[in-house]
Amino acid sequence: MPEPTKKAVSAFSKKPKTQEAEAGSSVVFEAETEKPDAKVKWQCNAKDIASDKKYEITANGNKHSLTIKAIAKEDANIYAVIAGGSKVKFELKVVSKPGNTEAPAEAPADGSKEPHVEPEQTPAPPEAAPTEDKPAAPANDAPPSEDGQPPDTRQDLTGLFLEKPKSAEVIEGQNITFVAKVNAESLLKKPTIKWFKGKWMDLASKSGKHLQLKELYDRNSKIYTFEMQIITAKANFAGGYRCEVSSRDKFDSCNFDLAVHEARAADTGLDIRAAFRRTNEAGKKRSGPSTSSVDGKEDSGELDFSTLLKKSSSFIKSNRAVQQINTDSGVDVWNILKKAPASEYEKIAFQYGITDLRGMLKRLKKMKAEEKKSVAFLKKMDPAYQVEKGHKIKLAVQVANEDVDVKWLKNGQEIQPTGSKYIFESVGNMRYLTINHCSLADDAAYCCVVGDEKSTTELFVKEPPVQIVKNLEDQMVMKGERVELECEVSEEGATVKWEKDGVELTRDESFKYRFKKDGCKHILIINEATKEDCGHYKVKTNGGESMAELMVQEKDLEIYQSIADLTVKAKDQAVFKCEVSDETVKGTWFKNGVEVKADARVNITHIGRIHKLTIDEVKPEDEGDYTFVPDGFAYNLSAKLNFLEVKIDFVPRQDPPKIHLDCMGRTADSTIMVVAGNKLRLDVPITGDPAPTVVWTKGQKASSVKPDGEDKGEPASSWTVTDGKILTEGDERVHVETSKGHCVFTIEGTERQDEGIYSVVVRNPAGEDTADINVKVVDVPDPPQTPKILSVGEDSCVVQWDPPRFDGGQPIIGYVLERKKKRSFRWMRLNFDPFPGTTYNAKRMIEGVEYEMRVYAVNGIGMSRHSAASQPFVPVAPTSEPIGLCVDDISDTTISLKWRSPERIGSSELEGYGVEYCKEGTDEWIPAIEGLTDRTSLLIRDLTTGDKLQFRVRAYNMAGPSAPATLAQPVTIREIMQRPKIWLPRNLRQTLIKKVGDTINLTIPFQGKPRPKVTWSKDGELLDPTRVSVRNSDVDSILFIRKADRKHSGKYDLKLEIENVEDNASITLQIVDLPGPPEAVKIMDVWGFNVALEWKPPKDDGNTEITGYTVQKADKKTMEWFTVYEHYRRTHCGVSDLIMGNEYFFRVFAINLVGLSPDPTSTKDSAYIQKTGIAYKPPSYKEHDFSRAPKFTHPLVNRSVIAGYNATLSCSVSGIPKPKVTWYKNKMDISNEAKFRMLSKQGVLTLEIRKPCAFDGGVYMCKAVNDSGEDVVECKLEVRPQIVKEEKKKPAPAPAPVEDTFQ
C-alpha cells in the first residue's frame, strides 16, 4: 500500500466553535493564530465578509474576532475563518426567544392542498423538525475541515449553485421539499441536474407516489429552480443525498442529509386497536398497485406500530410492572413470536410488556430473513476478492436452475459485454464473470442478479510495488543555493516518502521543503540550503528506496590576484585588475569611498573570475584610493593611483637618449611577472632630442645589441620603432608603439614561450641608452597524474596521486578532489580549501556503490584542468572475524585447523582466508601458506615437533583483512596417543549378502594415534592381494573386490595395532548365485483329471536357502508351458483341472534369493487323461433363410439450402444381404463425382453436397439393390442465392435494476 500523507500543521492555536444564540442578540467568534502577522479572512457561505453595520472584524496581534450584531433567522449559516493554508468552519444556530413558538398549522382534511408549515424554532428535540412542504432548513451539511488540511474549495470555484439543498429533518408521514437554484447567465446550454440517494441510486427513475421532481425557470433572472419533494416520509427514506449539476465543462455537487423522526403519540386517549391498524385500507382491491419496502417485500396488510413508538409516561408506568415480571420469568419471547402467527403479535407484546413494538418487528423480521435460504443460488460469491493490478480474476456463482439468465452489476450499473474487458460464461449451473487486465477502476462492488435475489461481493485491486527506476544522486552546494533531489519511479502518480537521516519530511508552513511530481519523476526541493540541511536523504516507495548525500559548504571567497598601486602619466590608461575564486561573485568599485560609475572614460568589466576597472586618458583628478568590494563578503581590495606630471624643459641643444625605468618603481634588473593569456604591456619612459629610435630585442642582453649598419649576430627577435612607426616586426601578437616620452611594448595573450629577457635600446645622434627587463610568464599548473586508490573502508577510501609535471611557474598550493558515482554524470567536490598533501582520506560514501575520483592542482594563479578519473572502486568494510576457530587434528609435524565463515560478509565478495602462526614469546606472525585459501579448514605441514605455537585466521575482501580469530591458548606440536578403535558400520555387523559379479567396496572407519597398523585376514589366513584389494589411510581401511565370486564368501577379520594395544572386528561376507535345477522330477500317479508329481532339491542351492519352486505344465500337442504353482515350498504337489483326452508334460524350477534356476528339470514320461462316458451327437436342423429385399425405412425430404453452405440429404434403408446403394441426380449417376460425398453407417445413408450453387439444384434419387429386390426414394433440392442484409441496430440495454426505495 502507498504511504499515507502526513497531516499538515494548523495555522490556528485556537479555533472558533459552533454557537447558539437567540434572535436579536449579538455573538462573538474568537480565533488565535500561531503567528502574530498572519493574514486572516472571514467567510459566510463561502463568501468573504467585510466590516460593516452587521459584522465587526477586529485583529490584535495573533487574536482575531468576528462579531455579528442583531442576529436574525437568516444569519443561521456556515461561517469560516481562513489563515494561510488552514480553513476552519463553524456554525451559528439561531433560536427564537422563549414564548415565540408557533404551533404548526394543521393540514386540510381533504388533503387536496398541502400548505407550507413553519418549523418550530424552540430548542426542542429532533422530533420538532420542519413539517410539510417546507424547504430544508440550514444544517451542518459539511463538518469543519481538519487541522491543517487544505479546504475543499471545489464548490466555491465552480459556483454553479446559487442556492444549495440543505440538510433537514422531518417527522414520519409528513412532506418535505429540497430546493436547488442555478444561475444560468454564464452557461451556454441548459444545466442538467441529478438527484442521488446514497452513492449510486439515481432518483430520476423513482418518481411516483412518494417522490416528485420539479423544474422551474425564471426568464427575467435566468435562474433555474430544481425541487425534490418527498411525500409521506418513511423511516427508510433517511440517509445521505447528493445533488449534481453539470453544464458542458462545468460541474458542481452538494451533499445533504435527511433525518426521519418517529411520530409522537398524543398524551390523551391511547387507542390500542386504532394504533394497530393496517397500512392499506380494507376497501382497496387486491389487484391495486402495492407499495414495496426496502427489502423488496410487499407491505400490503403489514401492521403499523408507528403510533405506539412514543407512549405517554402514564402508559409506560402502567406497563412497567408487567414488563418487569415477565422479563424476570426467563421466558424466551422470541421463540414464542417466531412460532406465533402475525395476528397474535399484539397479544404477546402486551402479555410480556413489550413497549418498543417497532424494534420488536424489525428484529423479528431480521431473524426470519437470516433463517431464509436462497432459492436462486446454490452457492454465492465470497464477501470479497483481491487481485493484483494488471491480472485477471474470475467471479463464479452456482445457480439452482441451469436455464436461468443472470445479470452482472458493477456499483449498481449493469455490465455490458463490450470488447475483451468482461467475459460472461455459462457452464451448466455455474455462471462466471471474468475481468481481464484489472485496473484501479475495477475496484468496486459486483453483484449477480437472478430474479429478485442477489449475490454481492467486493473486489479489491492491489497495486504492484512501485520500483525506483532512477536513483538519487549526491550533491554538494553552497550555502543559500537551491537544491533539487530527483528520482524516477516505475508508475505515475505513485506515493513516495522522503526522509532525512531517518526522519520523515513534510511540507511545513515555511516552505523549507517542497515536493514536486512530474509524471514518474519525484523532486524534493530545498530553498536556500543551510548547514543544517547536510545529511543523507532517502526516498522510499512500497517497492524500494534510494539514498543520496547532501553537503552544504559555506561561501569562502579566495583572492587569487589582488589589485596593485599604479603610477601613470596624463593621457595614459590605468587598469586595476583582481581575480577571485568564485566566477559568480559580483562586486563594486569605490574611489575614496564613493562608488565608481562607468562612463565614457571609465569601463568596469567582469569576465569569469577577473574584475577590471579601466580608466582611459588619466587626468590629475583621477588620482586617489581605489577599492574593490565583493558582494556578500567582508573583503575589500585597495590600491592607489598616482598621477605623474612630466615637465620637459625645451633645450635647444641636443640631448642624448635616456631610459627612465625608475619612474615605474623598478630597477634595471627587475623582473615582471605576467599570467599566461593576459596582456603584457611594458611602458618605458624615454627622453632624448631629437626623438630616439627604439629597438626591442628578446633573447640577448642590451649590451650586445649593435648600432644599425654594423655587422651583428641575428637576435632571437627584434622590433625597431622610428618616429612612432614599426620598421620591423616579428610576431602578429606583438605591438610596439612610441609617443612623446614613452615607448610601449605589448604582447596580446602571453604564452609560456614569451618568457625571457627583453632588451630595449634607444639611440639618437647624441648617443644611446639600454635596459634589460626580465619577463616571467606564470600559468595554472598541468593536471595531476591519474589518482590511485590505496585502500577502501566502509564509507571511505584513501586516494594518492603524483604532482603535475609542470607547476605553472608558481609553487603548488594544494589540490582539490572530486568524486562521483560510476553511473552518474555529477561530480561532487570533496574540499574547497586546497589540500596540501598527495594522499587524501575521502569519507562520507555509501557502502556498495561504485565511485570514481579525480584531482585538480592549485597554484597562485589558479586551478588546473582535472586529472584523468581513477579506476572505479567500491567502498566496502572488512568482514567480521571468522568464528569457531579450533584444532581439528594434530601430529608431530602437522596441525589441522577449522573455522566457520564470518557472521558479516558485507557488500563485497569474500576473497579467502589467511592463516598465520607465531611462536610463543615472539611477535612475528608467519604465513602458514602462500596466498589465501577459500576453504574453512587447513592442514599445516612441516612444523617442528615440540614448538608451542599460536594460530590466527583473518578473512580478506576488497577492503583488506578482517580482525583476526585467534586460538584461546598456544598449541604444542606433538602427537597425542589415542587408543585404536574400529567404528564398524551398522550394516556390516550382520552377514553381508552380495551376488556373484557384484563389486564390493567396504569402508571401515577407525581412530588411533599414531597411525595404527592394519591387518586383514580371512578364515584365519592373511588376505591374498591378488584376489582382494585393501587400501588403508589414517582414518579408515577399504576392502575392495572388483568382481565377487563364491570363493570370496567367508569371515574377514580386521585388526588394529598401536604398540601393545589392539582392536578387532569381523565381517561375514556371503556371495550368492542362482540355484541349480531340481533333481528326479517324477509322475507318481494319474487319476481322473489330476496328476501327482514329486522331485528332489537341487544339489547346488547357490550358497543360500531355496525359497520355493515353480511348477509348469504343457499339452503334448502344442508344447506351450503354463505355470501351475509359483514359490511352492514342498517337493511334491498335485496338478488338477486337466482336460480329458490330453497328454501332459511337467517341469520344475528351483528358486532362491537370487532368482529362478537357469534350467528346469522335466518329467521323462507324459501323463494321459483318459476319456470317460458316452459321446454326444448333436441334432441337425434346417438352416433358416433370412434374406430380405431392400426397403427404405426413412425417405428423402425436399430441402431448400443457401448457396455456398454445405448441404446433406439423408435417408435410411434395411435389407439382407446388405444392399448396394447408388445416388442419382436428375437420373444421372453421381457416384464418381468429387463434389458429392456418400456415407453409409448402420443403414443410414447420407449424401453431402459441398458448397452447392444454383446448378446443383434438382431431383436427387437413392437406389438400393440386393439379390432379393430393389427400392428407390427421391427428393427435390432448391439452392437459393445469398442475400446480404444490414445489421439492425441493437436496442439500447435496459437500465440496471436498482433496489426500489420510492414508489
Coordinates of N, CA, C and O in Angstrom, one line a residue, residues 968-1056:
A968 N 42.4 -19.8 21.8 CA 42.3 -19.3 23.1 C 43.7 -19.4 23.8 O 44.1 -18.6 24.7
Q969 N 44.5 -20.4 23.4 CA 45.8 -20.6 24.0 C 46.7 -21.3 23.0 O 46.3 -21.9 22.1
P970 N 48.1 -21.1 23.2 CA 49.0 -21.7 22.2 C 48.9 -23.3 22.2 O 48.4 -23.9 23.2
V971 N 49.3 -23.9 21.1 CA 49.2 -25.3 20.9 C 50.6 -25.9 20.8 O 51.4 -25.3 20.0
T972 N 50.9 -27.0 21.5 CA 52.1 -27.7 21.4 C 52.1 -28.7 20.3 O 51.1 -29.5 20.2
I973 N 53.0 -28.6 19.3 CA 53.1 -29.5 18.2 C 53.6 -30.9 18.6 O 54.8 -31.1 18.7
R974 N 52.8 -31.7 19.0 CA 53.2 -33.1 19.5 C 52.0 -34.0 19.3 O 50.9 -33.6 19.8
E975 N 52.2 -35.1 18.8 CA 51.1 -36.1 18.6 C 50.6 -36.6 19.9 O 51.4 -37.0 20.7
I976 N 49.3 -36.8 20.0 CA 48.7 -37.3 21.3 C 48.3 -38.7 21.0 O 47.7 -39.1 20.0
M977 N 48.7 -39.6 22.0 CA 48.4 -41.0 21.9 C 46.9 -41.2 22.1 O 46.3 -40.7 23.0
Q978 N 46.4 -42.0 21.1 CA 45.0 -42.4 21.1 C 44.8 -43.8 20.9 O 45.4 -44.4 20.0
R979 N 44.0 -44.5 21.7 CA 43.8 -45.9 21.6 C 43.1 -46.3 20.3 O 42.3 -45.5 19.8
P980 N 43.5 -47.4 19.7 CA 42.9 -47.8 18.4 C 41.4 -48.2 18.7 O 41.1 -48.9 19.7
K981 N 40.5 -47.8 17.8 CA 39.1 -48.1 17.9 C 38.5 -48.3 16.5 O 38.7 -47.4 15.7
I982 N 37.9 -49.4 16.3 CA 37.2 -49.6 15.0 C 35.8 -49.2 15.1 O 35.1 -49.8 16.0
W983 N 35.3 -48.4 14.2 CA 33.9 -48.0 14.2 C 33.2 -48.7 13.0 O 33.1 -48.3 11.9
L984 N 32.8 -50.0 13.4 CA 32.2 -50.8 12.4 C 30.8 -50.3 12.0 O 29.9 -50.1 12.9
P985 N 30.5 -50.0 10.8 CA 29.2 -49.6 10.4 C 28.1 -50.6 10.8 O 28.3 -51.8 10.8
R986 N 26.9 -50.1 11.0 CA 25.8 -50.9 11.5 C 25.4 -52.0 10.5 O 25.1 -53.1 10.8
N987 N 25.5 -51.7 9.2 CA 25.1 -52.7 8.2 C 26.1 -53.8 8.0 O 25.8 -54.8 7.4
L988 N 27.3 -53.6 8.5 CA 28.3 -54.7 8.5 C 28.4 -55.6 9.7 O 29.2 -56.5 9.8
R989 N 27.5 -55.3 10.7 CA 27.5 -56.1 11.9 C 26.8 -57.4 11.8 O 26.8 -58.2 12.6
Q990 N 26.1 -57.5 10.6 CA 25.4 -58.8 10.3 C 25.9 -59.2 8.9 O 26.7 -58.5 8.3
T991 N 25.5 -60.4 8.6 CA 26.1 -61.0 7.4 C 25.7 -60.2 6.2 O 24.6 -59.8 6.0
L992 N 26.8 -59.9 5.4 CA 26.6 -59.0 4.2 C 26.4 -60.0 3.0 O 27.3 -60.8 2.7
I993 N 25.3 -59.9 2.3 CA 25.0 -60.8 1.2 C 25.1 -60.0 -0.1 O 24.6 -58.9 -0.3
K994 N 25.9 -60.5 -1.0 CA 26.1 -60.0 -2.3 C 26.0 -61.0 -3.4 O 26.2 -62.2 -3.1
K995 N 25.6 -60.6 -4.6 CA 25.5 -61.5 -5.7 C 26.8 -61.7 -6.4 O 27.7 -60.9 -6.4
V996 N 26.9 -62.9 -7.1 CA 28.1 -63.1 -7.9 C 28.3 -62.1 -9.0 O 27.3 -61.8 -9.7
G997 N 29.5 -61.5 -9.1 CA 29.7 -60.5 -10.2 C 29.6 -59.1 -9.6 O 30.0 -58.1 -10.3
D998 N 29.0 -58.9 -8.4 CA 28.9 -57.5 -7.9 C 30.3 -57.0 -7.5 O 31.2 -57.8 -7.2
T999 N 30.4 -55.7 -7.4 CA 31.6 -55.0 -6.9 C 31.4 -54.7 -5.4 O 30.3 -54.2 -5.0
I1000 N 32.4 -55.1 -4.6 CA 32.3 -54.9 -3.2 C 33.3 -53.9 -2.8 O 34.5 -54.0 -3.1
N1001 N 32.8 -52.8 -2.1 CA 33.7 -51.7 -1.6 C 33.2 -51.4 -0.2 O 32.2 -50.7 0.0
L1002 N 34.0 -51.9 0.8 CA 33.6 -51.7 2.2 C 34.6 -50.8 2.8 O 35.8 -51.0 2.8
T1003 N 34.1 -49.7 3.4 CA 34.9 -48.7 4.1 C 34.7 -48.9 5.6 O 33.6 -48.7 6.1
I1004 N 35.8 -49.1 6.4 CA 35.7 -49.3 7.8 C 36.5 -48.2 8.5 O 37.7 -48.1 8.4
P1005 N 35.8 -47.2 9.0 CA 36.5 -46.1 9.7 C 37.0 -46.6 11.1 O 36.5 -47.5 11.7
F1006 N 38.1 -45.9 11.5 CA 38.7 -46.2 12.8 C 39.4 -45.0 13.3 O 39.5 -44.0 12.6
Q1007 N 39.9 -45.1 14.5 CA 40.7 -44.0 15.1 C 41.9 -44.6 15.8 O 41.9 -45.7 16.2
G1008 N 42.9 -43.7 16.0 CA 44.1 -44.2 16.7 C 45.3 -43.3 16.3 O 45.4 -43.0 15.2
K1009 N 46.1 -42.9 17.3 CA 47.3 -42.2 17.0 C 48.4 -42.7 17.9 O 48.2 -43.1 19.1
P1010 N 49.6 -42.8 17.4 CA 49.9 -42.6 15.9 C 49.2 -43.6 15.0 O 48.5 -44.4 15.5
R1011 N 49.5 -43.4 13.7 CA 48.8 -44.2 12.8 C 48.9 -45.7 13.1 O 50.0 -46.3 13.2
P1012 N 47.7 -46.4 13.3 CA 47.8 -47.8 13.7 C 48.2 -48.7 12.5 O 48.1 -48.4 11.3
K1013 N 48.6 -49.9 12.8 CA 48.9 -51.0 11.9 C 47.7 -51.7 11.6 O 47.0 -52.2 12.5
V1014 N 47.3 -51.9 10.3 CA 46.1 -52.5 9.9 C 46.4 -53.9 9.3 O 47.2 -54.0 8.4
T1015 N 45.7 -54.9 9.8 CA 45.9 -56.3 9.2 C 44.5 -56.9 8.9 O 43.6 -56.9 9.8
W1016 N 44.4 -57.4 7.7 CA 43.2 -58.1 7.3 C 43.5 -59.6 7.1 O 44.5 -60.0 6.6
S1017 N 42.5 -60.4 7.5 CA 42.7 -61.9 7.4 C 41.3 -62.5 7.1 O 40.3 -61.9 7.4
K1018 N 41.3 -63.7 6.4 CA 40.1 -64.4 6.1 C 40.2 -65.8 6.6 O 41.1 -66.5 6.2
D1019 N 39.2 -66.2 7.4 CA 39.2 -67.5 8.0 C 40.6 -67.9 8.6 O 41.1 -69.0 8.4
G1020 N 41.2 -66.9 9.3 CA 42.4 -67.1 10.0 C 43.7 -67.0 9.1 O 44.8 -67.1 9.7
E1021 N 43.6 -66.7 7.9 CA 44.7 -66.6 7.0 C 44.8 -65.2 6.4 O 43.7 -64.6 6.2
L1022 N 46.0 -64.7 6.1 CA 46.1 -63.3 5.6 C 45.5 -63.3 4.2 O 45.5 -64.3 3.4
L1023 N 45.0 -62.1 3.8 CA 44.3 -62.0 2.5 C 45.3 -62.1 1.4 O 46.5 -61.6 1.5
D1024 N 44.8 -62.7 0.3 CA 45.7 -62.8 -0.9 C 45.5 -61.5 -1.7 O 44.4 -61.2 -2.2
P1025 N 46.5 -60.7 -1.8 CA 46.3 -59.4 -2.5 C 45.9 -59.5 -4.0 O 45.5 -58.5 -4.6
T1026 N 46.1 -60.7 -4.6 CA 45.7 -60.8 -6.0 C 44.2 -61.0 -6.1 O 43.7 -60.8 -7.2
R1027 N 43.5 -61.4 -5.1 CA 42.1 -61.6 -5.1 C 41.3 -60.5 -4.5 O 40.2 -60.2 -4.9
V1028 N 41.9 -59.9 -3.4 CA 41.2 -58.9 -2.6 C 42.1 -57.7 -2.5 O 43.3 -57.9 -2.1
S1029 N 41.6 -56.5 -2.8 CA 42.5 -55.3 -2.6 C 42.1 -54.6 -1.3 O 40.9 -54.5 -0.9
V1030 N 43.2 -54.1 -0.6 CA 43.0 -53.3 0.6 C 43.7 -52.0 0.5 O 44.9 -52.0 0.1
R1031 N 43.1 -50.9 0.9 CA 43.7 -49.6 0.9 C 43.5 -49.0 2.3 O 42.3 -48.9 2.7
N1032 N 44.6 -48.5 2.9 CA 44.5 -48.0 4.2 C 44.9 -46.5 4.2 O 45.7 -46.1 3.5
S1033 N 44.2 -45.8 5.2 CA 44.6 -44.4 5.4 C 44.7 -44.1 6.9 O 44.6 -45.1 7.7
D1034 N 44.8 -42.9 7.3 CA 44.9 -42.6 8.7 C 43.7 -42.8 9.5 O 43.7 -43.0 10.7
V1035 N 42.5 -42.8 8.8 CA 41.2 -42.8 9.5 C 40.3 -43.9 9.0 O 39.3 -44.2 9.7
D1036 N 40.7 -44.7 8.0 CA 39.8 -45.8 7.6 C 40.6 -46.8 6.8 O 41.8 -46.6 6.4
S1037 N 40.0 -47.9 6.5 CA 40.5 -49.0 5.7 C 39.4 -49.5 4.8 O 38.3 -49.6 5.1
I1038 N 39.8 -49.7 3.5 CA 38.8 -50.0 2.4 C 39.2 -51.4 1.9 O 40.3 -51.7 1.5
L1039 N 38.1 -52.3 1.9 CA 38.2 -53.6 1.4 C 37.5 -53.6 0.0 O 36.3 -53.3 0.0
F1040 N 38.2 -53.9 -1.1 CA 37.7 -53.8 -2.4 C 37.8 -55.1 -3.2 O 38.9 -55.7 -3.2
I1041 N 36.7 -55.6 -3.7 CA 36.6 -56.8 -4.6 C 35.9 -56.3 -5.9 O 34.8 -55.9 -5.9
R1042 N 36.7 -56.3 -7.0 CA 36.2 -55.8 -8.2 C 35.0 -56.6 -8.7 O 34.0 -56.1 -9.2
K1043 N 35.1 -58.0 -8.7 CA 34.1 -58.9 -9.2 C 33.9 -60.1 -8.2 O 34.8 -60.9 -8.1
A1044 N 32.9 -60.1 -7.5 CA 32.7 -61.1 -6.4 C 32.5 -62.5 -7.0 O 31.9 -62.6 -8.0
D1045 N 33.0 -63.4 -6.3 CA 32.9 -64.8 -6.6 C 32.5 -65.6 -5.4 O 32.6 -65.1 -4.3
R1046 N 32.0 -66.9 -5.6 CA 31.6 -67.7 -4.5 C 32.7 -67.9 -3.5 O 32.5 -68.1 -2.3
K1047 N 33.9 -67.9 -4.0 CA 35.1 -68.2 -3.2 C 35.3 -67.0 -2.2 O 36.1 -67.2 -1.2
H1048 N 34.8 -65.9 -2.5 CA 35.0 -64.7 -1.6 C 34.2 -64.8 -0.4 O 34.3 -63.9 0.5
S1049 N 33.3 -65.7 -0.3 CA 32.4 -65.9 0.9 C 33.3 -66.3 2.1 O 34.2 -67.1 1.9
G1050 N 32.9 -65.8 3.3 CA 33.7 -66.2 4.5 C 33.7 -65.1 5.5 O 33.0 -64.1 5.4
K1051 N 34.5 -65.3 6.5 CA 34.6 -64.3 7.6 C 35.9 -63.6 7.5 O 37.0 -64.2 7.4
Y1052 N 35.8 -62.3 7.5 CA 37.0 -61.4 7.3 C 37.3 -60.7 8.7 O 36.3 -60.1 9.3
D1053 N 38.5 -60.7 9.1 CA 38.9 -60.2 10.4 C 39.8 -59.0 10.1 O 40.7 -59.0 9.3
L1054 N 39.5 -57.9 10.9 CA 40.3 -56.6 10.8 C 40.9 -56.4 12.2 O 40.2 -56.4 13.2
K1055 N 42.2 -56.1 12.2 CA 42.9 -55.9 13.4 C 43.8 -54.6 13.3 O 44.5 -54.4 12.4
L1056 N 43.6 -53.8 14.4 CA 44.4 -52.5 14.5 C 45.4 -52.7 15.6 O 45.0 -53.2 16.7

